[in-house]
Structures are given as structure tokens and as C-alpha cells.
Amino acid sequence: MSERIRVGLVDDQALFRAGVRMLIESQADLEFAGEASNGLEAVQLASSARPDVLLMDIRMPELDGVAATARIVELGLGSTPRVLVLTTFDVDESAARAIQAGASGFVLKDADPEFLLAAIRTVHAGNAVIAASATRRLLEQFTAQEPRRAPVELQALTARERQIFDLAARALSNSEIAEHEYLSEATVKTHISRVLAKLSLRDRVQLVAFAYENGLVE
């Protein structure tokens, strides 16, 4: 059996934490790595427990989920946990800011348990997750802002990498890109990794945000 995914949980509601913990502990491939009730404790949890994935509430006392995510990324841990934001709202400015701060996506608190479990595994695998009902409005949050990066950074990409970038920016999956470009999924994954590294992006959700911020997709 492969090594289990260690999951940490940050939320100020004890009953919600208990329910999620039971869900995680019911899965053979997941391990509960600890919990916190506010943003300050979240930073401590990330540093001490080193979870692979950290479920992070947005609105909490002491320090909110956006600021906590930013601090965790700034810590520069050897293996920074992938943050999956939990929110009650479909999408708002906080969700967009959390992704900009380094979160790998977000899910709604009322999502089906199976969706949350799938999201944990997806984020751990290096992909991003955004609640489907909120995708368009989340991207509108990015297009309404001033560009943060100059498109000149794209000059670092090879012609093939730029093709892969354009398809990934349209939210195509690796298998869809592979079919479109007549490549293997492994080759696509390699290209995506190189694109992210050259553009200093954490994951695919930041790649999509980068593309929208710079007017590269509509």
C-alpha cells in the first residue's frame, strides 16, 4: 500500500471539525494529521505536523484563512502543504485572494463528502480544485483586477510549452490536452511542470488565474 495522505484541518467550528475528521479517518489512504481552530494555530500546525493537504476555513478569529495561507507559503517549508480552502459562500473576493496567496483551490462546505475526499486526493496529486458552480465568477474576480505579471514572462516558454499553456489556461485536463495534441499524458504532465516552474506558478489554478489576469483567455 502506498503512503497515506496526511490531512490537516483548520476551522473554528468544533462540530464541523469532528465530522470532517471522522470522514478522513474512514479512508484507508488518508491520515488525520491534526486540527486547528484559527489562522494562527493553522500556521503552527503546518510547521509542526507538516500535513500534505491542509483544509482551511476562510473566516476565522485571530487570523483569517487568506492571511494564514500566505504565512504558510512564506514559511518556505521543505514540503509546503497544499491548501484547500473551505467556504460557505459560492465565491467571493476572499476565495480569489486565497488562491493568489497560494491555495490550490476551494470547495464549498456543503459539498458531498465524496467530492471533498476526491478534492483532497486531486490537490495532493498536484492539480487544482474549484467548486464548479463558482468557476466563472471566480475568474471574473481575477479579470477585474490589474495584471500582476507582465506577459513578457511567456517568452521563457518553448513553442510547444506555449501550446500546452494555452490549453491548460482553458481548463483542459491532462487527458484532454493529450488527445488534442496527440501526446501521452506523461508528456503533457512534464510540459505542465516546466510551464509552472518557468512562470513561477504553484499549480494549475494559478496558471488559469495568470492567463485571465493578463488577458490571454476570454
PDB file of C-alpha atoms in Angstrom:
ATOM      1  CA  MET A   1       0.000   0.000   0.000  1.00  0.00           C
ATOM      2  CA  SER A   2       1.312   3.457  -0.885  1.00  0.00           C
ATOM      3  CA  GLU A   3       1.997   6.048   1.799  1.00  0.00           C
ATOM      4  CA  ARG A   4      -1.137   7.681   3.146  1.00  0.00           C
ATOM      5  CA  ILE A   5      -2.017  11.324   2.500  1.00  0.00           C
ATOM      6  CA  ARG A   6      -1.715  13.327   5.718  1.00  0.00           C
ATOM      7  CA  VAL A   7      -4.580  15.821   6.050  1.00  0.00           C
ATOM      8  CA  GLY A   8      -4.768  18.753   8.461  1.00  0.00           C
ATOM      9  CA  LEU A   9      -7.968  20.681   9.237  1.00  0.00           C
ATOM     10  CA  VAL A  10      -8.494  24.324  10.221  1.00  0.00           C
ATOM     11  CA  ASP A  11     -11.972  25.544  11.172  1.00  0.00           C
ATOM     12  CA  ASP A  12     -13.423  27.456  14.119  1.00  0.00           C
ATOM     13  CA  GLN A  13     -16.459  25.172  14.447  1.00  0.00           C
ATOM     14  CA  ALA A  14     -15.744  22.154  16.638  1.00  0.00           C
ATOM     15  CA  LEU A  15     -18.709  20.143  15.353  1.00  0.00           C
ATOM     16  CA  PHE A  16     -17.656  20.643  11.729  1.00  0.00           C
ATOM     17  CA  ARG A  17     -14.070  19.604  12.572  1.00  0.00           C
ATOM     18  CA  ALA A  18     -15.332  16.439  14.267  1.00  0.00           C
ATOM     19  CA  GLY A  19     -17.383  15.470  11.228  1.00  0.00           C
ATOM     20  CA  VAL A  20     -14.564  16.033   8.751  1.00  0.00           C
ATOM     21  CA  ARG A  21     -12.114  14.193  10.979  1.00  0.00           C
ATOM     22  CA  MET A  22     -14.403  11.128  11.067  1.00  0.00           C
ATOM     23  CA  LEU A  23     -14.697  11.275   7.283  1.00  0.00           C
ATOM     24  CA  ILE A  24     -10.938  11.419   6.788  1.00  0.00           C
ATOM     25  CA  GLU A  25     -10.238   8.649   9.297  1.00  0.00           C
ATOM     26  CA  SER A  26     -12.713   6.390   7.472  1.00  0.00           C
ATOM     27  CA  GLN A  27     -10.471   6.353   4.388  1.00  0.00           C
ATOM     28  CA  ALA A  28      -7.661   3.820   4.094  1.00  0.00           C
ATOM     29  CA  ASP A  29      -5.454   6.136   2.042  1.00  0.00           C
ATOM     30  CA  LEU A  30      -5.871   9.199   4.286  1.00  0.00           C
ATOM     31  CA  GLU A  31      -4.408  10.025   7.692  1.00  0.00           C
ATOM     32  CA  PHE A  32      -5.639  12.793  10.004  1.00  0.00           C
ATOM     33  CA  ALA A  33      -2.616  14.973  10.814  1.00  0.00           C
ATOM     34  CA  GLY A  34      -4.166  17.372  13.315  1.00  0.00           C
ATOM     35  CA  GLU A  35      -6.563  20.283  13.628  1.00  0.00           C
ATOM     36  CA  ALA A  36      -6.648  23.980  14.487  1.00  0.00           C
ATOM     37  CA  SER A  37      -9.420  26.447  15.314  1.00  0.00           C
ATOM     38  CA  ASN A  38      -7.948  29.677  13.931  1.00  0.00           C
ATOM     39  CA  GLY A  39      -5.384  31.019  11.490  1.00  0.00           C
ATOM     40  CA  LEU A  40      -2.562  31.410  13.994  1.00  0.00           C
ATOM     41  CA  GLU A  41      -2.938  27.788  15.064  1.00  0.00           C
ATOM     42  CA  ALA A  42      -3.052  26.835  11.376  1.00  0.00           C
ATOM     43  CA  VAL A  43       0.436  28.241  10.808  1.00  0.00           C
ATOM     44  CA  GLN A  44       1.710  26.302  13.833  1.00  0.00           C
ATOM     45  CA  LEU A  45       0.001  23.134  12.605  1.00  0.00           C
ATOM     46  CA  ALA A  46       1.564  23.441   9.160  1.00  0.00           C
ATOM     47  CA  SER A  47       5.004  23.893  10.696  1.00  0.00           C
ATOM     48  CA  SER A  48       4.801  21.145  13.310  1.00  0.00           C
ATOM     49  CA  ALA A  49       2.630  18.428  11.759  1.00  0.00           C
ATOM     50  CA  ARG A  50       3.663  19.024   8.124  1.00  0.00           C
ATOM     51  CA  PRO A  51       0.407  17.758   6.556  1.00  0.00           C
ATOM     52  CA  ASP A  52       0.341  17.032   2.835  1.00  0.00           C
ATOM     53  CA  VAL A  53      -3.012  18.775   2.431  1.00  0.00           C
ATOM     54  CA  LEU A  54      -4.444  21.444   4.731  1.00  0.00           C
ATOM     55  CA  LEU A  55      -8.196  22.097   4.699  1.00  0.00           C
ATOM     56  CA  MET A  56      -8.533  25.793   5.526  1.00  0.00           C
ATOM     57  CA  ASP A  57     -11.627  27.740   6.534  1.00  0.00           C
ATOM     58  CA  ILE A  58     -11.779  31.327   5.226  1.00  0.00           C
ATOM     59  CA  ARG A  59     -13.481  33.209   8.056  1.00  0.00           C
ATOM     60  CA  MET A  60     -11.890  32.579  11.456  1.00  0.00           C
ATOM     61  CA  PRO A  61     -10.852  34.569  14.542  1.00  0.00           C
ATOM     62  CA  GLU A  62      -7.261  35.642  15.270  1.00  0.00           C
ATOM     63  CA  LEU A  63      -6.160  35.256  11.638  1.00  0.00           C
ATOM     64  CA  ASP A  64      -8.339  34.502   8.622  1.00  0.00           C
ATOM     65  CA  GLY A  65      -7.708  31.738   6.118  1.00  0.00           C
ATOM     66  CA  VAL A  66      -6.275  34.045   3.466  1.00  0.00           C
ATOM     67  CA  ALA A  67      -3.622  35.522   5.757  1.00  0.00           C
ATOM     68  CA  ALA A  68      -2.866  32.111   7.245  1.00  0.00           C
ATOM     69  CA  THR A  69      -2.351  30.624   3.779  1.00  0.00           C
ATOM     70  CA  ALA A  70       0.021  33.449   2.857  1.00  0.00           C
ATOM     71  CA  ARG A  71       2.055  32.949   6.039  1.00  0.00           C
ATOM     72  CA  ILE A  72       2.313  29.202   5.489  1.00  0.00           C
ATOM     73  CA  VAL A  73       3.595  29.724   1.942  1.00  0.00           C
ATOM     74  CA  GLU A  74       6.066  32.343   3.194  1.00  0.00           C
ATOM     75  CA  LEU A  75       7.462  29.880   5.743  1.00  0.00           C
ATOM     76  CA  GLY A  76       9.170  28.087   2.885  1.00  0.00           C
ATOM     77  CA  LEU A  77       8.774  24.678   4.487  1.00  0.00           C
ATOM     78  CA  GLY A  78      10.580  21.799   2.830  1.00  0.00           C
ATOM     79  CA  SER A  79       7.220  20.452   1.723  1.00  0.00           C
ATOM     80  CA  THR A  80       4.619  23.202   1.925  1.00  0.00           C
ATOM     81  CA  PRO A  81       1.166  21.682   2.411  1.00  0.00           C
ATOM     82  CA  ARG A  82      -1.303  22.159  -0.397  1.00  0.00           C
ATOM     83  CA  VAL A  83      -4.075  24.348   0.959  1.00  0.00           C
ATOM     84  CA  LEU A  84      -7.664  23.547   0.053  1.00  0.00           C
ATOM     85  CA  VAL A  85      -9.971  26.348   1.147  1.00  0.00           C
ATOM     86  CA  LEU A  86     -13.352  25.561   2.704  1.00  0.00           C
ATOM     87  CA  THR A  87     -16.003  28.233   2.316  1.00  0.00           C
ATOM     88  CA  THR A  88     -19.728  28.642   2.924  1.00  0.00           C
ATOM     89  CA  PHE A  89     -20.118  31.042   0.017  1.00  0.00           C
ATOM     90  CA  ASP A  90     -20.174  30.188  -3.680  1.00  0.00           C
ATOM     91  CA  VAL A  91     -17.357  32.620  -4.369  1.00  0.00           C
ATOM     92  CA  ASP A  92     -16.245  35.977  -3.084  1.00  0.00           C
ATOM     93  CA  GLU A  93     -13.175  38.170  -3.043  1.00  0.00           C
ATOM     94  CA  SER A  94     -11.725  36.141  -0.169  1.00  0.00           C
ATOM     95  CA  ALA A  95     -11.691  32.954  -2.240  1.00  0.00           C
ATOM     96  CA  ALA A  96      -9.860  34.720  -5.053  1.00  0.00           C
ATOM     97  CA  ARG A  97      -7.350  36.215  -2.617  1.00  0.00           C
ATOM     98  CA  ALA A  98      -6.762  32.822  -1.010  1.00  0.00           C
ATOM     99  CA  ILE A  99      -5.799  31.371  -4.385  1.00  0.00           C
ATOM    100  CA  GLN A 100      -3.500  34.313  -5.050  1.00  0.00           C
ATOM    101  CA  ALA A 101      -1.944  33.712  -1.635  1.00  0.00           C
ATOM    102  CA  GLY A 102      -1.088  30.141  -2.631  1.00  0.00           C
ATOM    103  CA  ALA A 103      -4.162  27.972  -2.075  1.00  0.00           C
ATOM    104  CA  SER A 104      -4.672  25.167  -4.582  1.00  0.00           C
ATOM    105  CA  GLY A 105      -8.407  25.728  -4.849  1.00  0.00           C
ATOM    106  CA  PHE A 106     -11.568  25.687  -2.803  1.00  0.00           C
ATOM    107  CA  VAL A 107     -14.677  23.656  -2.136  1.00  0.00           C
ATOM    108  CA  LEU A 108     -17.986  24.564  -0.537  1.00  0.00           C
ATOM    109  CA  LYS A 109     -18.644  23.343   2.988  1.00  0.00           C
ATOM    110  CA  ASP A 110     -21.932  21.809   1.897  1.00  0.00           C
ATOM    111  CA  ALA A 111     -20.266  19.717  -0.810  1.00  0.00           C
ATOM    112  CA  ASP A 112     -20.900  15.976  -0.828  1.00  0.00           C
ATOM    113  CA  PRO A 113     -18.391  14.039   1.338  1.00  0.00           C
ATOM    114  CA  GLU A 114     -17.222  12.095  -1.700  1.00  0.00           C
ATOM    115  CA  PHE A 115     -16.450  15.352  -3.518  1.00  0.00           C
ATOM    116  CA  LEU A 116     -14.367  16.613  -0.588  1.00  0.00           C
ATOM    117  CA  LEU A 117     -12.426  13.341  -0.475  1.00  0.00           C
ATOM    118  CA  ALA A 118     -11.837  13.483  -4.228  1.00  0.00           C
ATOM    119  CA  ALA A 119     -10.711  17.114  -3.891  1.00  0.00           C
ATOM    120  CA  ILE A 120      -8.149  16.154  -1.227  1.00  0.00           C
ATOM    121  CA  ARG A 121      -6.687  13.469  -3.459  1.00  0.00           C
ATOM    122  CA  THR A 122      -6.728  15.725  -6.515  1.00  0.00           C
ATOM    123  CA  VAL A 123      -4.921  18.561  -4.743  1.00  0.00           C
ATOM    124  CA  HIS A 124      -2.355  16.155  -3.297  1.00  0.00           C
ATOM    125  CA  ALA A 125      -1.656  14.893  -6.827  1.00  0.00           C
ATOM    126  CA  GLY A 126      -0.663  18.425  -7.833  1.00  0.00           C
ATOM    127  CA  ASN A 127      -3.851  19.542  -9.518  1.00  0.00           C
ATOM    128  CA  ALA A 128      -6.272  22.289  -8.546  1.00  0.00           C
ATOM    129  CA  VAL A 129      -9.899  22.129  -7.476  1.00  0.00           C
ATOM    130  CA  ILE A 130     -12.512  24.863  -7.786  1.00  0.00           C
ATOM    131  CA  ALA A 131     -16.164  24.382  -6.928  1.00  0.00           C
ATOM    132  CA  ALA A 132     -17.803  24.009 -10.341  1.00  0.00           C
ATOM    133  CA  SER A 133     -20.647  26.397  -9.566  1.00  0.00           C
ATOM    134  CA  ALA A 134     -18.161  29.159  -8.794  1.00  0.00           C
ATOM    135  CA  THR A 135     -15.561  28.816 -11.540  1.00  0.00           C
ATOM    136  CA  ARG A 136     -16.837  31.563 -13.842  1.00  0.00           C
ATOM    137  CA  ARG A 137     -17.415  34.097 -11.090  1.00  0.00           C
ATOM    138  CA  LEU A 138     -14.049  33.328  -9.512  1.00  0.00           C
ATOM    139  CA  LEU A 139     -12.297  34.051 -12.793  1.00  0.00           C
ATOM    140  CA  GLU A 140     -14.265  37.283 -13.062  1.00  0.00           C
ATOM    141  CA  GLN A 141     -12.623  38.277  -9.781  1.00  0.00           C
ATOM    142  CA  PHE A 142      -9.241  37.973 -11.481  1.00  0.00           C
ATOM    143  CA  THR A 143     -10.183  39.754 -14.689  1.00  0.00           C
ATOM    144  CA  ALA A 144     -11.481  42.699 -12.668  1.00  0.00           C
ATOM    145  CA  GLN A 145      -8.036  43.248 -11.172  1.00  0.00           C
ATOM    146  CA  GLU A 146      -4.940  44.861 -12.603  1.00  0.00           C
ATOM    147  CA  PRO A 147      -2.417  42.403 -14.095  1.00  0.00           C
ATOM    148  CA  ARG A 148       0.168  41.266 -11.571  1.00  0.00           C
ATOM    149  CA  ARG A 149       2.693  39.877 -14.030  1.00  0.00           C
ATOM    150  CA  ALA A 150       3.908  41.043 -17.400  1.00  0.00           C
ATOM    151  CA  PRO A 151       3.092  38.679 -20.284  1.00  0.00           C
ATOM    152  CA  VAL A 152       6.743  39.000 -21.337  1.00  0.00           C
ATOM    153  CA  GLU A 153       7.353  36.101 -18.953  1.00  0.00           C
ATOM    154  CA  LEU A 154       5.793  33.842 -21.570  1.00  0.00           C
ATOM    155  CA  GLN A 155       8.877  34.349 -23.714  1.00  0.00           C
ATOM    156  CA  ALA A 156      10.605  31.816 -21.476  1.00  0.00           C
ATOM    157  CA  LEU A 157       8.332  29.093 -22.844  1.00  0.00           C
ATOM    158  CA  THR A 158       9.130  26.995 -25.889  1.00  0.00           C
ATOM    159  CA  ALA A 159       6.599  26.872 -28.714  1.00  0.00           C
ATOM    160  CA  ARG A 160       5.290  23.524 -27.503  1.00  0.00           C
ATOM    161  CA  GLU A 161       5.094  24.734 -23.898  1.00  0.00           C
ATOM    162  CA  ARG A 162       3.123  27.782 -25.027  1.00  0.00           C
ATOM    163  CA  GLN A 163       0.644  25.496 -26.804  1.00  0.00           C
ATOM    164  CA  ILE A 164       0.253  23.446 -23.642  1.00  0.00           C
ATOM    165  CA  PHE A 165      -0.095  26.626 -21.591  1.00  0.00           C
ATOM    166  CA  ASP A 166      -2.905  27.908 -23.819  1.00  0.00           C
ATOM    167  CA  LEU A 167      -4.843  24.658 -23.498  1.00  0.00           C
ATOM    168  CA  ALA A 168      -4.312  24.408 -19.740  1.00  0.00           C
ATOM    169  CA  ALA A 169      -5.426  28.035 -19.399  1.00  0.00           C
ATOM    170  CA  ARG A 170      -8.758  26.968 -20.896  1.00  0.00           C
ATOM    171  CA  ALA A 171      -9.004  24.463 -18.006  1.00  0.00           C
ATOM    172  CA  LEU A 172      -8.475  21.367 -20.157  1.00  0.00           C
ATOM    173  CA  SER A 173      -7.334  18.287 -18.238  1.00  0.00           C
ATOM    174  CA  ASN A 174      -4.110  16.432 -18.998  1.00  0.00           C
ATOM    175  CA  SER A 175      -6.031  13.724 -20.849  1.00  0.00           C
ATOM    176  CA  GLU A 176      -7.909  16.308 -22.928  1.00  0.00           C
ATOM    177  CA  ILE A 177      -4.677  18.112 -23.801  1.00  0.00           C
ATOM    178  CA  ALA A 178      -3.028  14.798 -24.675  1.00  0.00           C
ATOM    179  CA  GLU A 179      -5.880  13.937 -27.034  1.00  0.00           C
ATOM    180  CA  HIS A 180      -5.874  17.408 -28.579  1.00  0.00           C
ATOM    181  CA  GLU A 181      -2.111  17.443 -29.191  1.00  0.00           C
ATOM    182  CA  TYR A 182      -1.629  13.716 -29.879  1.00  0.00           C
ATOM    183  CA  LEU A 183       0.705  13.337 -26.921  1.00  0.00           C
ATOM    184  CA  SER A 184       0.895  10.937 -23.999  1.00  0.00           C
ATOM    185  CA  GLU A 185      -0.469  12.122 -20.662  1.00  0.00           C
ATOM    186  CA  ALA A 186       3.008  11.687 -19.158  1.00  0.00           C
ATOM    187  CA  THR A 187       4.448  14.079 -21.749  1.00  0.00           C
ATOM    188  CA  VAL A 188       1.710  16.609 -21.059  1.00  0.00           C
ATOM    189  CA  LYS A 189       2.376  16.364 -17.318  1.00  0.00           C
ATOM    190  CA  THR A 190       6.072  17.047 -17.946  1.00  0.00           C
ATOM    191  CA  HIS A 191       5.272  20.101 -20.065  1.00  0.00           C
ATOM    192  CA  ILE A 192       2.853  21.431 -17.436  1.00  0.00           C
ATOM    193  CA  SER A 193       5.502  21.064 -14.736  1.00  0.00           C
ATOM    194  CA  ARG A 194       8.013  23.000 -16.835  1.00  0.00           C
ATOM    195  CA  VAL A 195       5.493  25.747 -17.610  1.00  0.00           C
ATOM    196  CA  LEU A 196       4.650  26.169 -13.923  1.00  0.00           C
ATOM    197  CA  ALA A 197       8.327  26.312 -12.994  1.00  0.00           C
ATOM    198  CA  LYS A 198       9.200  28.885 -15.684  1.00  0.00           C
ATOM    199  CA  LEU A 199       6.272  31.136 -14.755  1.00  0.00           C
ATOM    200  CA  SER A 200       6.827  30.674 -11.001  1.00  0.00           C
ATOM    201  CA  LEU A 201       3.291  29.375 -10.570  1.00  0.00           C
ATOM    202  CA  ARG A 202       2.321  26.917  -7.846  1.00  0.00           C
ATOM    203  CA  ASP A 203      -0.297  24.875  -9.687  1.00  0.00           C
ATOM    204  CA  ARG A 204      -2.842  24.844 -12.482  1.00  0.00           C
ATOM    205  CA  VAL A 205      -5.347  27.096 -10.769  1.00  0.00           C
ATOM    206  CA  GLN A 206      -2.696  29.822 -10.578  1.00  0.00           C
ATOM    207  CA  LEU A 207      -1.891  29.150 -14.240  1.00  0.00           C
ATOM    208  CA  VAL A 208      -5.523  29.826 -15.166  1.00  0.00           C
ATOM    209  CA  ALA A 209      -5.576  32.926 -12.959  1.00  0.00           C
ATOM    210  CA  PHE A 210      -2.348  34.165 -14.575  1.00  0.00           C
ATOM    211  CA  ALA A 211      -3.886  33.753 -18.022  1.00  0.00           C
ATOM    212  CA  TYR A 212      -7.051  35.642 -17.085  1.00  0.00           C
ATOM    213  CA  GLU A 213      -5.169  38.411 -15.288  1.00  0.00           C
ATOM    214  CA  ASN A 214      -3.110  39.057 -18.380  1.00  0.00           C
ATOM    215  CA  GLY A 215      -5.992  38.871 -20.863  1.00  0.00           C
ATOM    216  CA  LEU A 216      -4.654  35.701 -22.505  1.00  0.00           C
ATOM    217  CA  VAL A 217      -8.035  33.937 -22.451  1.00  0.00           C
ATOM    218  CA  GLU A 218     -11.617  35.141 -22.509  1.00  0.00           C
TER     219      GLU A 218
END
